[in-house]
């Protein structure tokens, strides 16, 4: 997959979008097993496991255009449908891709893109679409960000090297689809304090947030680099939600900065509120995310029986209108041709269409002459 660039479209509040990497053998097998288990348990209504080439094949009943094509590097396409609060239906597609890079450390790596959309505004308390497709287990490494060295579901320590830190901050704010938060450890935390603060987030938000940690001795350098690269500071013992590039509408560094975060295993209420508030801001869609959302809407396969019937009726109506338009077009063409012939007849002074010589008429006119010329040799010679 190519690096994402922002589009002019704002992410809809009905959608959940994610992009990452699975590092390990048989990524599609992990998805398949999870979907089978959730369907058997009644957590999801149904799912499909599709070959990408077949998924975009167009038929008379299901015409599909280029917007439904996940691209040549797509490996597999999965769809799932489930219901949440008040029977609201969620539809989701996960597509796996060959890795964009062939570097040695990406061996066995599979890229993935997930787009989910609900029938109404998305709620953070709903189940995470990520754990509908991927097992929520530490034994399956599906949660690597597209930015190298960054993972969900853990606290990622900032690099010690200044250049690496700058690179990381730039890539996290320009390429990643996730929300990034930097927390400074005022002192080295114990086991409870090392627990990621993202574990306290609601289910649907938990897998949209990446947590970074600055060690006690990194306070000054992390603050300096972040101010220079992003225009935001990192308070000692505090935290800040990083801006995206371009910035989300309504972002202000002070608004999304927390002065004190106690890493003692207790719930950091203020920081969680800031993260939730930031995640609700209108944000520009990365180009790849916009394409994934379009594929979800235009290339959906997992229809219910009622949806299939409604689709069939819509297609019958569509083809009937097309046939009617063709018939009307033929009638107009015939009327135009008749008018042209009438105008030509009037211009030439004839009462009907111009005469033309047909092959049959030509044969009737020349037949007597041909018979006469065949008998001429009988009258030739000296005595005749």
mmCIF file of C-alpha atoms in Angstrom:
data_model
loop_
_atom_site.group_PDB
_atom_site.id
_atom_site.type_symbol
_atom_site.label_atom_id
_atom_site.label_comp_id
_atom_site.label_asym_id
_atom_site.label_seq_id
_atom_site.Cartn_x
_atom_site.Cartn_y
_atom_site.Cartn_z
ATOM 1 C CA UNK A 1 0.000 0.000 0.000
ATOM 2 C CA UNK A 2 1.148 3.521 -0.798
ATOM 3 C CA UNK A 3 1.534 6.231 1.802
ATOM 4 C CA UNK A 4 -1.709 8.080 2.453
ATOM 5 C CA UNK A 5 -2.212 11.723 1.562
ATOM 6 C CA UNK A 6 -5.175 13.765 2.789
ATOM 7 C CA UNK A 7 -8.245 14.207 0.581
ATOM 8 C CA UNK A 8 -10.687 17.089 0.581
ATOM 9 C CA UNK A 9 -13.365 14.891 2.159
ATOM 10 C CA UNK A 10 -14.124 15.013 5.877
ATOM 11 C CA UNK A 11 -14.504 11.666 7.628
ATOM 12 C CA UNK A 12 -18.238 10.970 8.211
ATOM 13 C CA UNK A 13 -19.336 10.509 11.822
ATOM 14 C CA UNK A 14 -20.980 7.192 10.877
ATOM 15 C CA UNK A 15 -17.667 5.532 9.939
ATOM 16 C CA UNK A 16 -14.844 3.688 11.709
ATOM 17 C CA UNK A 17 -11.603 3.474 9.728
ATOM 18 C CA UNK A 18 -8.300 1.754 10.420
ATOM 19 C CA UNK A 19 -5.129 0.746 8.604
ATOM 20 C CA UNK A 20 -2.250 -1.361 9.885
ATOM 21 C CA UNK A 21 -0.009 -4.384 9.480
ATOM 22 C CA UNK A 22 -0.222 -7.991 10.604
ATOM 23 C CA UNK A 23 3.171 -9.481 11.383
ATOM 24 C CA UNK A 24 3.108 -13.231 11.466
ATOM 25 C CA UNK A 25 2.134 -16.260 9.388
ATOM 26 C CA UNK A 26 -1.270 -16.707 7.726
ATOM 27 C CA UNK A 27 -3.022 -13.414 8.440
ATOM 28 C CA UNK A 28 -6.131 -14.425 6.488
ATOM 29 C CA UNK A 29 -6.426 -17.612 8.555
ATOM 30 C CA UNK A 30 -6.565 -15.509 11.741
ATOM 31 C CA UNK A 31 -9.387 -13.405 10.281
ATOM 32 C CA UNK A 32 -11.281 -16.454 9.052
ATOM 33 C CA UNK A 33 -11.135 -18.220 12.407
ATOM 34 C CA UNK A 34 -12.290 -15.154 14.284
ATOM 35 C CA UNK A 35 -15.252 -14.552 11.972
ATOM 36 C CA UNK A 36 -16.326 -18.201 12.161
ATOM 37 C CA UNK A 37 -16.190 -18.135 15.972
ATOM 38 C CA UNK A 38 -18.145 -14.864 16.244
ATOM 39 C CA UNK A 39 -20.840 -16.057 13.848
ATOM 40 C CA UNK A 40 -21.210 -19.326 15.774
ATOM 41 C CA UNK A 41 -21.556 -17.305 19.002
ATOM 42 C CA UNK A 42 -24.185 -15.020 17.460
ATOM 43 C CA UNK A 43 -22.010 -11.898 17.818
ATOM 44 C CA UNK A 44 -22.202 -11.158 14.087
ATOM 45 C CA UNK A 45 -25.049 -11.924 11.687
ATOM 46 C CA UNK A 46 -22.951 -13.158 8.777
ATOM 47 C CA UNK A 47 -19.673 -12.773 6.886
ATOM 48 C CA UNK A 48 -18.119 -13.386 3.464
ATOM 49 C CA UNK A 49 -14.605 -14.438 2.455
ATOM 50 C CA UNK A 50 -13.947 -13.219 -1.098
ATOM 51 C CA UNK A 51 -11.276 -13.357 -3.767
ATOM 52 C CA UNK A 52 -10.575 -9.693 -4.747
ATOM 53 C CA UNK A 53 -10.785 -10.416 -8.496
ATOM 54 C CA UNK A 54 -14.148 -12.138 -8.165
ATOM 55 C CA UNK A 55 -15.365 -9.469 -5.737
ATOM 56 C CA UNK A 56 -15.096 -6.730 -8.354
ATOM 57 C CA UNK A 57 -16.399 -8.754 -11.307
ATOM 58 C CA UNK A 58 -19.349 -6.953 -12.879
ATOM 59 C CA UNK A 59 -22.591 -8.725 -13.871
ATOM 60 C CA UNK A 60 -25.930 -7.587 -15.300
ATOM 61 C CA UNK A 61 -27.519 -7.823 -11.867
ATOM 62 C CA UNK A 62 -24.523 -6.373 -9.988
ATOM 63 C CA UNK A 63 -22.712 -3.871 -12.221
ATOM 64 C CA UNK A 64 -19.533 -2.586 -10.511
ATOM 65 C CA UNK A 65 -17.198 0.203 -11.574
ATOM 66 C CA UNK A 66 -13.534 0.909 -10.822
ATOM 67 C CA UNK A 67 -14.358 2.367 -7.383
ATOM 68 C CA UNK A 68 -15.018 -1.182 -6.097
ATOM 69 C CA UNK A 69 -11.543 -2.447 -7.076
ATOM 70 C CA UNK A 70 -9.125 -2.758 -4.110
ATOM 71 C CA UNK A 71 -6.128 -2.805 -6.466
ATOM 72 C CA UNK A 72 -3.653 -5.382 -7.820
ATOM 73 C CA UNK A 73 -1.848 -5.960 -4.502
ATOM 74 C CA UNK A 74 -5.026 -7.046 -2.661
ATOM 75 C CA UNK A 75 -4.829 -10.593 -1.271
ATOM 76 C CA UNK A 76 -8.254 -11.173 0.275
ATOM 77 C CA UNK A 77 -11.467 -9.285 1.026
ATOM 78 C CA UNK A 78 -13.691 -10.013 4.031
ATOM 79 C CA UNK A 79 -17.131 -8.607 4.814
ATOM 80 C CA UNK A 80 -19.079 -8.812 8.050
ATOM 81 C CA UNK A 81 -22.425 -7.525 9.241
ATOM 82 C CA UNK A 82 -23.590 -7.177 12.830
ATOM 83 C CA UNK A 83 -26.020 -5.208 14.973
ATOM 84 C CA UNK A 84 -25.341 -2.886 17.889
ATOM 85 C CA UNK A 85 -27.503 -0.716 20.162
ATOM 86 C CA UNK A 86 -31.202 -0.506 19.194
ATOM 87 C CA UNK A 87 -30.689 -2.936 16.315
ATOM 88 C CA UNK A 88 -28.478 -0.515 14.342
ATOM 89 C CA UNK A 89 -26.715 -2.435 11.549
ATOM 90 C CA UNK A 90 -22.967 -2.124 10.994
ATOM 91 C CA UNK A 91 -21.351 -3.172 7.717
ATOM 92 C CA UNK A 92 -17.595 -3.609 7.477
ATOM 93 C CA UNK A 93 -14.940 -4.644 4.963
ATOM 94 C CA UNK A 94 -11.387 -5.710 5.721
ATOM 95 C CA UNK A 95 -8.936 -6.044 2.828
ATOM 96 C CA UNK A 96 -5.487 -7.593 3.170
ATOM 97 C CA UNK A 97 -2.612 -6.485 0.942
ATOM 98 C CA UNK A 98 0.875 -7.496 0.025
ATOM 99 C CA UNK A 99 3.331 -5.252 1.920
ATOM 100 C CA UNK A 100 4.473 -2.159 0.040
ATOM 101 C CA UNK A 101 8.050 -2.712 1.206
ATOM 102 C CA UNK A 102 10.210 -5.810 0.680
ATOM 103 C CA UNK A 103 12.662 -5.007 3.460
ATOM 104 C CA UNK A 104 14.002 -7.858 5.556
ATOM 105 C CA UNK A 105 12.083 -6.870 8.684
ATOM 106 C CA UNK A 106 8.758 -7.011 6.789
ATOM 107 C CA UNK A 107 9.076 -10.723 6.002
ATOM 108 C CA UNK A 108 5.723 -12.398 6.581
ATOM 109 C CA UNK A 109 4.002 -9.026 6.948
ATOM 110 C CA UNK A 110 0.543 -8.295 5.551
ATOM 111 C CA UNK A 111 -0.983 -4.821 5.287
ATOM 112 C CA UNK A 112 -4.682 -4.354 6.020
ATOM 113 C CA UNK A 113 -7.377 -1.697 5.625
ATOM 114 C CA UNK A 114 -10.652 -1.751 7.541
ATOM 115 C CA UNK A 115 -13.720 0.390 6.823
ATOM 116 C CA UNK A 116 -16.935 0.082 8.841
ATOM 117 C CA UNK A 117 -20.085 2.176 8.685
ATOM 118 C CA UNK A 118 -23.215 2.248 10.830
ATOM 119 C CA UNK A 119 -26.727 3.382 10.012
ATOM 120 C CA UNK A 120 -26.307 6.324 12.376
ATOM 121 C CA UNK A 121 -23.569 8.299 14.163
ATOM 122 C CA UNK A 122 -20.855 6.002 15.521
ATOM 123 C CA UNK A 123 -20.755 5.483 19.295
ATOM 124 C CA UNK A 124 -17.514 4.807 21.165
ATOM 125 C CA UNK A 125 -19.240 2.227 23.370
ATOM 126 C CA UNK A 126 -19.952 -0.080 20.425
ATOM 127 C CA UNK A 127 -17.695 -3.116 19.785
ATOM 128 C CA UNK A 128 -14.448 -2.360 17.975
ATOM 129 C CA UNK A 129 -14.609 -3.421 14.299
ATOM 130 C CA UNK A 130 -10.935 -4.401 14.613
ATOM 131 C CA UNK A 131 -11.784 -7.238 17.014
ATOM 132 C CA UNK A 132 -14.626 -8.429 14.794
ATOM 133 C CA UNK A 133 -12.043 -9.384 12.177
ATOM 134 C CA UNK A 134 -8.893 -9.790 14.289
ATOM 135 C CA UNK A 135 -8.734 -11.835 17.517
ATOM 136 C CA UNK A 136 -8.249 -9.555 20.534
ATOM 137 C CA UNK A 137 -5.274 -11.553 21.717
ATOM 138 C CA UNK A 138 -1.670 -10.617 22.405
ATOM 139 C CA UNK A 139 -0.684 -13.818 20.592
ATOM 140 C CA UNK A 140 -1.764 -12.367 17.205
ATOM 141 C CA UNK A 141 0.288 -9.360 16.083
ATOM 142 C CA UNK A 142 -2.275 -7.655 13.855
ATOM 143 C CA UNK A 143 -2.010 -4.291 15.618
ATOM 144 C CA UNK A 144 1.111 -2.738 14.053
ATOM 145 C CA UNK A 145 0.551 0.754 12.661
ATOM 146 C CA UNK A 146 1.580 1.560 9.097
ATOM 147 C CA UNK A 147 4.331 3.641 10.757
ATOM 148 C CA UNK A 148 7.286 1.334 11.470
ATOM 149 C CA UNK A 149 7.914 0.500 15.124
ATOM 150 C CA UNK A 150 4.487 1.628 16.389
ATOM 151 C CA UNK A 151 1.731 -0.601 17.792
ATOM 152 C CA UNK A 152 -1.753 -0.290 19.204
ATOM 153 C CA UNK A 153 -2.639 -1.949 22.542
ATOM 154 C CA UNK A 154 0.737 -1.046 24.110
ATOM 155 C CA UNK A 155 2.812 1.912 25.306
ATOM 156 C CA UNK A 156 5.437 2.754 22.656
ATOM 157 C CA UNK A 157 8.565 4.407 24.059
ATOM 158 C CA UNK A 158 9.916 7.319 22.033
ATOM 159 C CA UNK A 159 13.297 6.787 20.339
ATOM 160 C CA UNK A 160 16.388 8.135 22.093
ATOM 161 C CA UNK A 161 17.921 9.535 18.902
ATOM 162 C CA UNK A 162 16.787 13.066 17.948
ATOM 163 C CA UNK A 163 16.629 12.288 14.230
ATOM 164 C CA UNK A 164 14.583 9.140 14.790
ATOM 165 C CA UNK A 165 12.243 11.065 17.084
ATOM 166 C CA UNK A 166 11.664 13.719 14.435
ATOM 167 C CA UNK A 167 11.015 11.069 11.775
ATOM 168 C CA UNK A 168 8.580 9.249 14.027
ATOM 169 C CA UNK A 169 6.584 12.386 14.878
ATOM 170 C CA UNK A 170 6.343 13.413 11.218
ATOM 171 C CA UNK A 171 5.190 9.978 10.063
ATOM 172 C CA UNK A 172 2.696 9.537 12.910
ATOM 173 C CA UNK A 173 1.006 12.869 12.187
ATOM 174 C CA UNK A 174 1.097 12.644 8.372
ATOM 175 C CA UNK A 175 0.722 8.978 7.465
ATOM 176 C CA UNK A 176 -1.103 7.193 10.268
ATOM 177 C CA UNK A 177 -4.896 6.949 10.387
ATOM 178 C CA UNK A 178 -4.875 6.730 14.198
ATOM 179 C CA UNK A 179 -4.976 9.286 17.013
ATOM 180 C CA UNK A 180 -1.530 9.659 18.657
ATOM 181 C CA UNK A 181 -0.965 10.627 22.288
ATOM 182 C CA UNK A 182 2.369 11.300 24.020
ATOM 183 C CA UNK A 183 2.573 10.770 27.788
ATOM 184 C CA UNK A 184 5.602 11.821 29.864
ATOM 185 C CA UNK A 185 6.586 9.580 32.754
ATOM 186 C CA UNK A 186 7.488 11.930 35.626
ATOM 187 C CA UNK A 187 9.214 8.991 37.270
ATOM 188 C CA UNK A 188 9.801 5.403 36.248
ATOM 189 C CA UNK A 189 6.411 3.728 36.753
ATOM 190 C CA UNK A 190 5.777 0.414 38.464
ATOM 191 C CA UNK A 191 3.958 -2.470 36.784
ATOM 192 C CA UNK A 192 0.550 -0.821 37.197
ATOM 193 C CA UNK A 193 1.874 2.459 35.805
ATOM 194 C CA UNK A 194 3.306 0.756 32.753
ATOM 195 C CA UNK A 195 -0.183 -0.367 31.791
ATOM 196 C CA UNK A 196 -1.254 1.645 28.673
ATOM 197 C CA UNK A 197 -3.778 4.380 29.420
ATOM 198 C CA UNK A 198 -5.586 3.362 26.214
ATOM 199 C CA UNK A 199 -6.920 0.273 28.026
ATOM 200 C CA UNK A 200 -9.326 2.613 29.849
ATOM 201 C CA UNK A 201 -10.858 3.874 26.598
ATOM 202 C CA UNK A 202 -14.291 2.691 25.336
ATOM 203 C CA UNK A 203 -14.153 -0.375 23.023
ATOM 204 C CA UNK A 204 -14.521 1.393 19.666
ATOM 205 C CA UNK A 205 -11.988 4.073 20.573
ATOM 206 C CA UNK A 206 -9.414 1.731 22.092
ATOM 207 C CA UNK A 207 -8.171 0.546 18.682
ATOM 208 C CA UNK A 208 -8.078 4.027 17.180
ATOM 209 C CA UNK A 209 -5.495 5.454 19.599
ATOM 210 C CA UNK A 210 -1.715 4.934 19.737
ATOM 211 C CA UNK A 211 0.075 5.758 22.997
ATOM 212 C CA UNK A 212 3.685 6.949 23.116
ATOM 213 C CA UNK A 213 5.731 7.258 26.324
ATOM 214 C CA UNK A 214 8.622 9.619 27.043
ATOM 215 C CA UNK A 215 10.928 8.444 29.831
ATOM 216 C CA UNK A 216 11.748 10.804 32.751
ATOM 217 C CA UNK A 217 15.078 11.833 31.213
ATOM 218 C CA UNK A 218 13.438 12.615 27.825
ATOM 219 C CA UNK A 219 11.348 15.502 29.167
ATOM 220 C CA UNK A 220 13.417 18.362 27.689
ATOM 221 C CA UNK A 221 14.370 16.816 24.362
ATOM 222 C CA UNK A 222 10.853 15.504 23.645
ATOM 223 C CA UNK A 223 9.341 18.904 24.486
ATOM 224 C CA UNK A 224 11.900 20.709 22.276
ATOM 225 C CA UNK A 225 11.450 18.426 19.248
ATOM 226 C CA UNK A 226 7.647 18.421 19.491
ATOM 227 C CA UNK A 227 7.503 22.215 19.665
ATOM 228 C CA UNK A 228 9.794 22.501 16.666
ATOM 229 C CA UNK A 229 8.136 19.812 14.530
ATOM 230 C CA UNK A 230 4.478 20.104 15.542
ATOM 231 C CA UNK A 231 4.074 23.333 17.506
ATOM 232 C CA UNK A 232 2.934 21.537 20.671
ATOM 233 C CA UNK A 233 4.723 21.114 23.982
ATOM 234 C CA UNK A 234 4.918 18.187 26.386
ATOM 235 C CA UNK A 235 4.466 19.133 30.053
ATOM 236 C CA UNK A 236 6.676 17.318 32.555
ATOM 237 C CA UNK A 237 4.532 14.534 33.962
ATOM 238 C CA UNK A 238 1.701 15.426 31.561
ATOM 239 C CA UNK A 239 0.393 14.428 28.133
ATOM 240 C CA UNK A 240 -0.694 15.900 24.807
ATOM 241 C CA UNK A 241 -2.819 14.671 21.901
ATOM 242 C CA UNK A 242 -0.801 15.224 18.713
ATOM 243 C CA UNK A 243 -2.309 17.137 15.782
ATOM 244 C CA UNK A 244 -2.771 15.505 12.401
ATOM 245 C CA UNK A 245 -1.452 17.009 9.162
ATOM 246 C CA UNK A 246 -3.521 18.843 8.011
ATOM 247 C CA UNK A 247 -4.952 19.669 11.423
ATOM 248 C CA UNK A 248 -8.442 18.622 12.409
ATOM 249 C CA UNK A 249 -10.949 21.470 12.537
ATOM 250 C CA UNK A 250 -11.042 22.901 16.061
ATOM 251 C CA UNK A 251 -7.647 21.588 17.166
ATOM 252 C CA UNK A 252 -5.757 23.747 19.665
ATOM 253 C CA UNK A 253 -2.619 22.546 21.447
ATOM 254 C CA UNK A 254 -3.637 23.978 24.813
ATOM 255 C CA UNK A 255 -7.104 22.465 24.539
ATOM 256 C CA UNK A 256 -5.666 18.959 24.115
ATOM 257 C CA UNK A 257 -2.875 19.170 26.683
ATOM 258 C CA UNK A 258 -3.077 17.643 30.177
ATOM 259 C CA UNK A 259 -0.686 18.987 32.823
ATOM 260 C CA UNK A 260 -0.661 16.005 35.169
ATOM 261 C CA UNK A 261 -1.133 12.313 34.436
ATOM 262 C CA UNK A 262 -0.660 9.919 37.355
ATOM 263 C CA UNK A 263 0.686 6.609 36.067
ATOM 264 C CA UNK A 264 -0.317 4.551 39.087
ATOM 265 C CA UNK A 265 -2.890 2.265 37.496
ATOM 266 C CA UNK A 266 -5.829 4.568 38.183
ATOM 267 C CA UNK A 267 -8.049 5.861 35.393
ATOM 268 C CA UNK A 268 -6.657 9.147 33.942
ATOM 269 C CA UNK A 269 -10.069 10.773 33.578
ATOM 270 C CA UNK A 270 -8.981 14.131 32.162
ATOM 271 C CA UNK A 271 -6.707 12.604 29.527
ATOM 272 C CA UNK A 272 -9.398 10.136 28.433
ATOM 273 C CA UNK A 273 -11.845 13.023 28.067
ATOM 274 C CA UNK A 274 -9.353 14.952 25.899
ATOM 275 C CA UNK A 275 -8.743 11.916 23.672
ATOM 276 C CA UNK A 276 -12.477 11.295 23.261
ATOM 277 C CA UNK A 277 -13.061 14.956 22.458
ATOM 278 C CA UNK A 278 -10.277 15.004 19.874
ATOM 279 C CA UNK A 279 -11.506 11.790 18.221
ATOM 280 C CA UNK A 280 -14.908 13.427 17.664
ATOM 281 C CA UNK A 281 -13.460 16.396 15.716
ATOM 282 C CA UNK A 282 -14.071 16.518 11.946
ATOM 283 C CA UNK A 283 -10.882 15.222 10.312
ATOM 284 C CA UNK A 284 -9.783 15.128 6.649
ATOM 285 C CA UNK A 285 -9.846 11.606 5.254
ATOM 286 C CA UNK A 286 -6.585 10.139 3.983
ATOM 287 C CA UNK A 287 -6.958 9.326 0.278
ATOM 288 C CA UNK A 288 -6.696 5.582 0.950
ATOM 289 C CA UNK A 289 -9.368 5.861 3.650
ATOM 290 C CA UNK A 290 -11.729 7.644 1.285
ATOM 291 C CA UNK A 291 -11.208 4.898 -1.313
ATOM 292 C CA UNK A 292 -11.864 2.194 1.327
ATOM 293 C CA UNK A 293 -15.097 3.886 2.380
ATOM 294 C CA UNK A 294 -16.207 4.142 -1.256
ATOM 295 C CA UNK A 295 -15.496 0.431 -1.796
ATOM 296 C CA UNK A 296 -17.560 -0.388 1.282
ATOM 297 C CA UNK A 297 -20.509 1.602 -0.059
ATOM 298 C CA UNK A 298 -20.270 0.772 -3.771
ATOM 299 C CA UNK A 299 -18.883 -2.772 -3.664
ATOM 300 C CA UNK A 300 -20.908 -4.370 -0.864
ATOM 301 C CA UNK A 301 -21.820 -8.060 -1.336
ATOM 302 C CA UNK A 302 -23.292 -9.324 1.949
ATOM 303 C CA UNK A 303 -26.968 -8.498 1.374
ATOM 304 C CA UNK A 304 -29.865 -9.703 3.483
ATOM 305 C CA UNK A 305 -32.829 -11.405 1.756
ATOM 306 C CA UNK A 306 -34.820 -8.154 1.922
ATOM 307 C CA UNK A 307 -31.887 -6.193 0.510
ATOM 308 C CA UNK A 308 -31.489 -8.677 -2.367
ATOM 309 C CA UNK A 309 -35.189 -8.347 -3.213
ATOM 310 C CA UNK A 310 -35.017 -4.558 -3.072
ATOM 311 C CA UNK A 311 -31.898 -4.612 -5.253
ATOM 312 C CA UNK A 312 -33.552 -6.918 -7.823
ATOM 313 C CA UNK A 313 -36.600 -4.639 -8.004
ATOM 314 C CA UNK A 314 -34.377 -1.596 -8.409
ATOM 315 C CA UNK A 315 -32.473 -3.269 -11.254
ATOM 316 C CA UNK A 316 -35.743 -4.272 -13.007
ATOM 317 C CA UNK A 317 -36.917 -0.667 -12.758
ATOM 318 C CA UNK A 318 -33.568 0.561 -14.031
ATOM 319 C CA UNK A 319 -33.546 -1.741 -17.063
ATOM 320 C CA UNK A 320 -37.204 -0.950 -17.813
ATOM 321 C CA UNK A 321 -36.367 2.756 -17.893
ATOM 322 C CA UNK A 322 -33.375 2.067 -20.117
ATOM 323 C CA UNK A 323 -35.541 0.028 -22.532
ATOM 324 C CA UNK A 324 -38.174 2.758 -22.589
ATOM 325 C CA UNK A 325 -35.506 5.354 -23.362
ATOM 326 C CA UNK A 326 -34.163 3.180 -26.212
ATOM 327 C CA UNK A 327 -37.667 2.719 -27.646
ATOM 328 C CA UNK A 328 -38.357 6.446 -27.511
ATOM 329 C CA UNK A 329 -34.998 7.099 -29.158
ATOM 330 C CA UNK A 330 -35.850 4.670 -32.008
ATOM 331 C CA UNK A 331 -39.247 6.321 -32.477
ATOM 332 C CA UNK A 332 -37.639 9.753 -32.649
ATOM 333 C CA UNK A 333 -35.072 8.485 -35.172
ATOM 334 C CA UNK A 334 -37.811 7.003 -37.396
ATOM 335 C CA UNK A 335 -39.852 10.201 -37.247
ATOM 336 C CA UNK A 336 -36.766 12.226 -38.157
ATOM 337 C CA UNK A 337 -36.034 9.912 -41.131
ATOM 338 C CA UNK A 338 -39.622 10.187 -42.423
ATOM 339 C CA UNK A 339 -39.514 13.956 -42.116
ATOM 340 C CA UNK A 340 -36.240 14.065 -44.047
ATOM 341 C CA UNK A 341 -37.676 11.917 -46.878
ATOM 342 C CA UNK A 342 -40.790 14.080 -47.070
ATOM 343 C CA UNK A 343 -38.678 17.219 -47.274
ATOM 344 C CA UNK A 344 -36.553 15.656 -50.037
ATOM 345 C CA UNK A 345 -39.627 14.646 -52.019
ATOM 346 C CA UNK A 346 -41.024 18.154 -51.775
ATOM 347 C CA UNK A 347 -37.725 19.643 -52.891
ATOM 348 C CA UNK A 348 -37.485 17.369 -56.010
ATOM 349 C CA UNK A 349 -41.154 17.796 -56.949
ATOM 350 C CA UNK A 350 -42.019 14.104 -56.736
ATOM 351 C CA UNK A 351 -45.001 12.743 -54.858
ATOM 352 C CA UNK A 352 -43.116 9.907 -53.277
ATOM 353 C CA UNK A 353 -39.693 8.871 -52.289
ATOM 354 C CA UNK A 354 -36.994 8.885 -55.022
ATOM 355 C CA UNK A 355 -37.045 5.859 -57.324
ATOM 356 C CA UNK A 356 -34.230 3.413 -57.193
ATOM 357 C CA UNK A 357 -33.364 0.586 -59.588
ATOM 358 C CA UNK A 358 -33.488 -2.754 -57.913
ATOM 359 C CA UNK A 359 -31.613 -5.831 -59.237
ATOM 360 C CA UNK A 360 -34.942 -7.495 -60.162
ATOM 361 C CA UNK A 361 -36.048 -4.485 -62.208
ATOM 362 C CA UNK A 362 -32.727 -4.396 -64.079
ATOM 363 C CA UNK A 363 -33.025 -8.098 -64.957
ATOM 364 C CA UNK A 364 -36.551 -7.640 -66.351
ATOM 365 C CA UNK A 365 -35.414 -4.799 -68.628
ATOM 366 C CA UNK A 366 -32.372 -6.577 -70.108
ATOM 367 C CA UNK A 367 -33.773 -10.136 -70.487
ATOM 368 C CA UNK A 368 -35.217 -9.716 -74.110
ATOM 369 C CA UNK A 369 -31.987 -8.162 -75.376
ATOM 370 C CA UNK A 370 -29.911 -11.025 -73.945
ATOM 371 C CA UNK A 371 -32.150 -13.631 -75.655
ATOM 372 C CA UNK A 372 -31.846 -11.858 -79.038
ATOM 373 C CA UNK A 373 -28.075 -11.601 -78.925
ATOM 374 C CA UNK A 374 -27.768 -15.309 -78.110
ATOM 375 C CA UNK A 375 -29.509 -16.198 -81.470
ATOM 376 C CA UNK A 376 -27.365 -13.918 -83.690
ATOM 377 C CA UNK A 377 -24.730 -16.642 -84.491
ATOM 378 C CA UNK A 378 -27.422 -18.761 -86.212
ATOM 379 C CA UNK A 379 -27.730 -16.185 -89.042
ATOM 380 C CA UNK A 380 -24.007 -15.853 -89.702
ATOM 381 C CA UNK A 381 -22.074 -17.709 -92.484
ATOM 382 C CA UNK A 382 -21.656 -17.566 -96.339
ATOM 383 C CA UNK A 383 -25.008 -19.180 -97.256
ATOM 384 C CA UNK A 384 -27.182 -17.389 -94.665
#
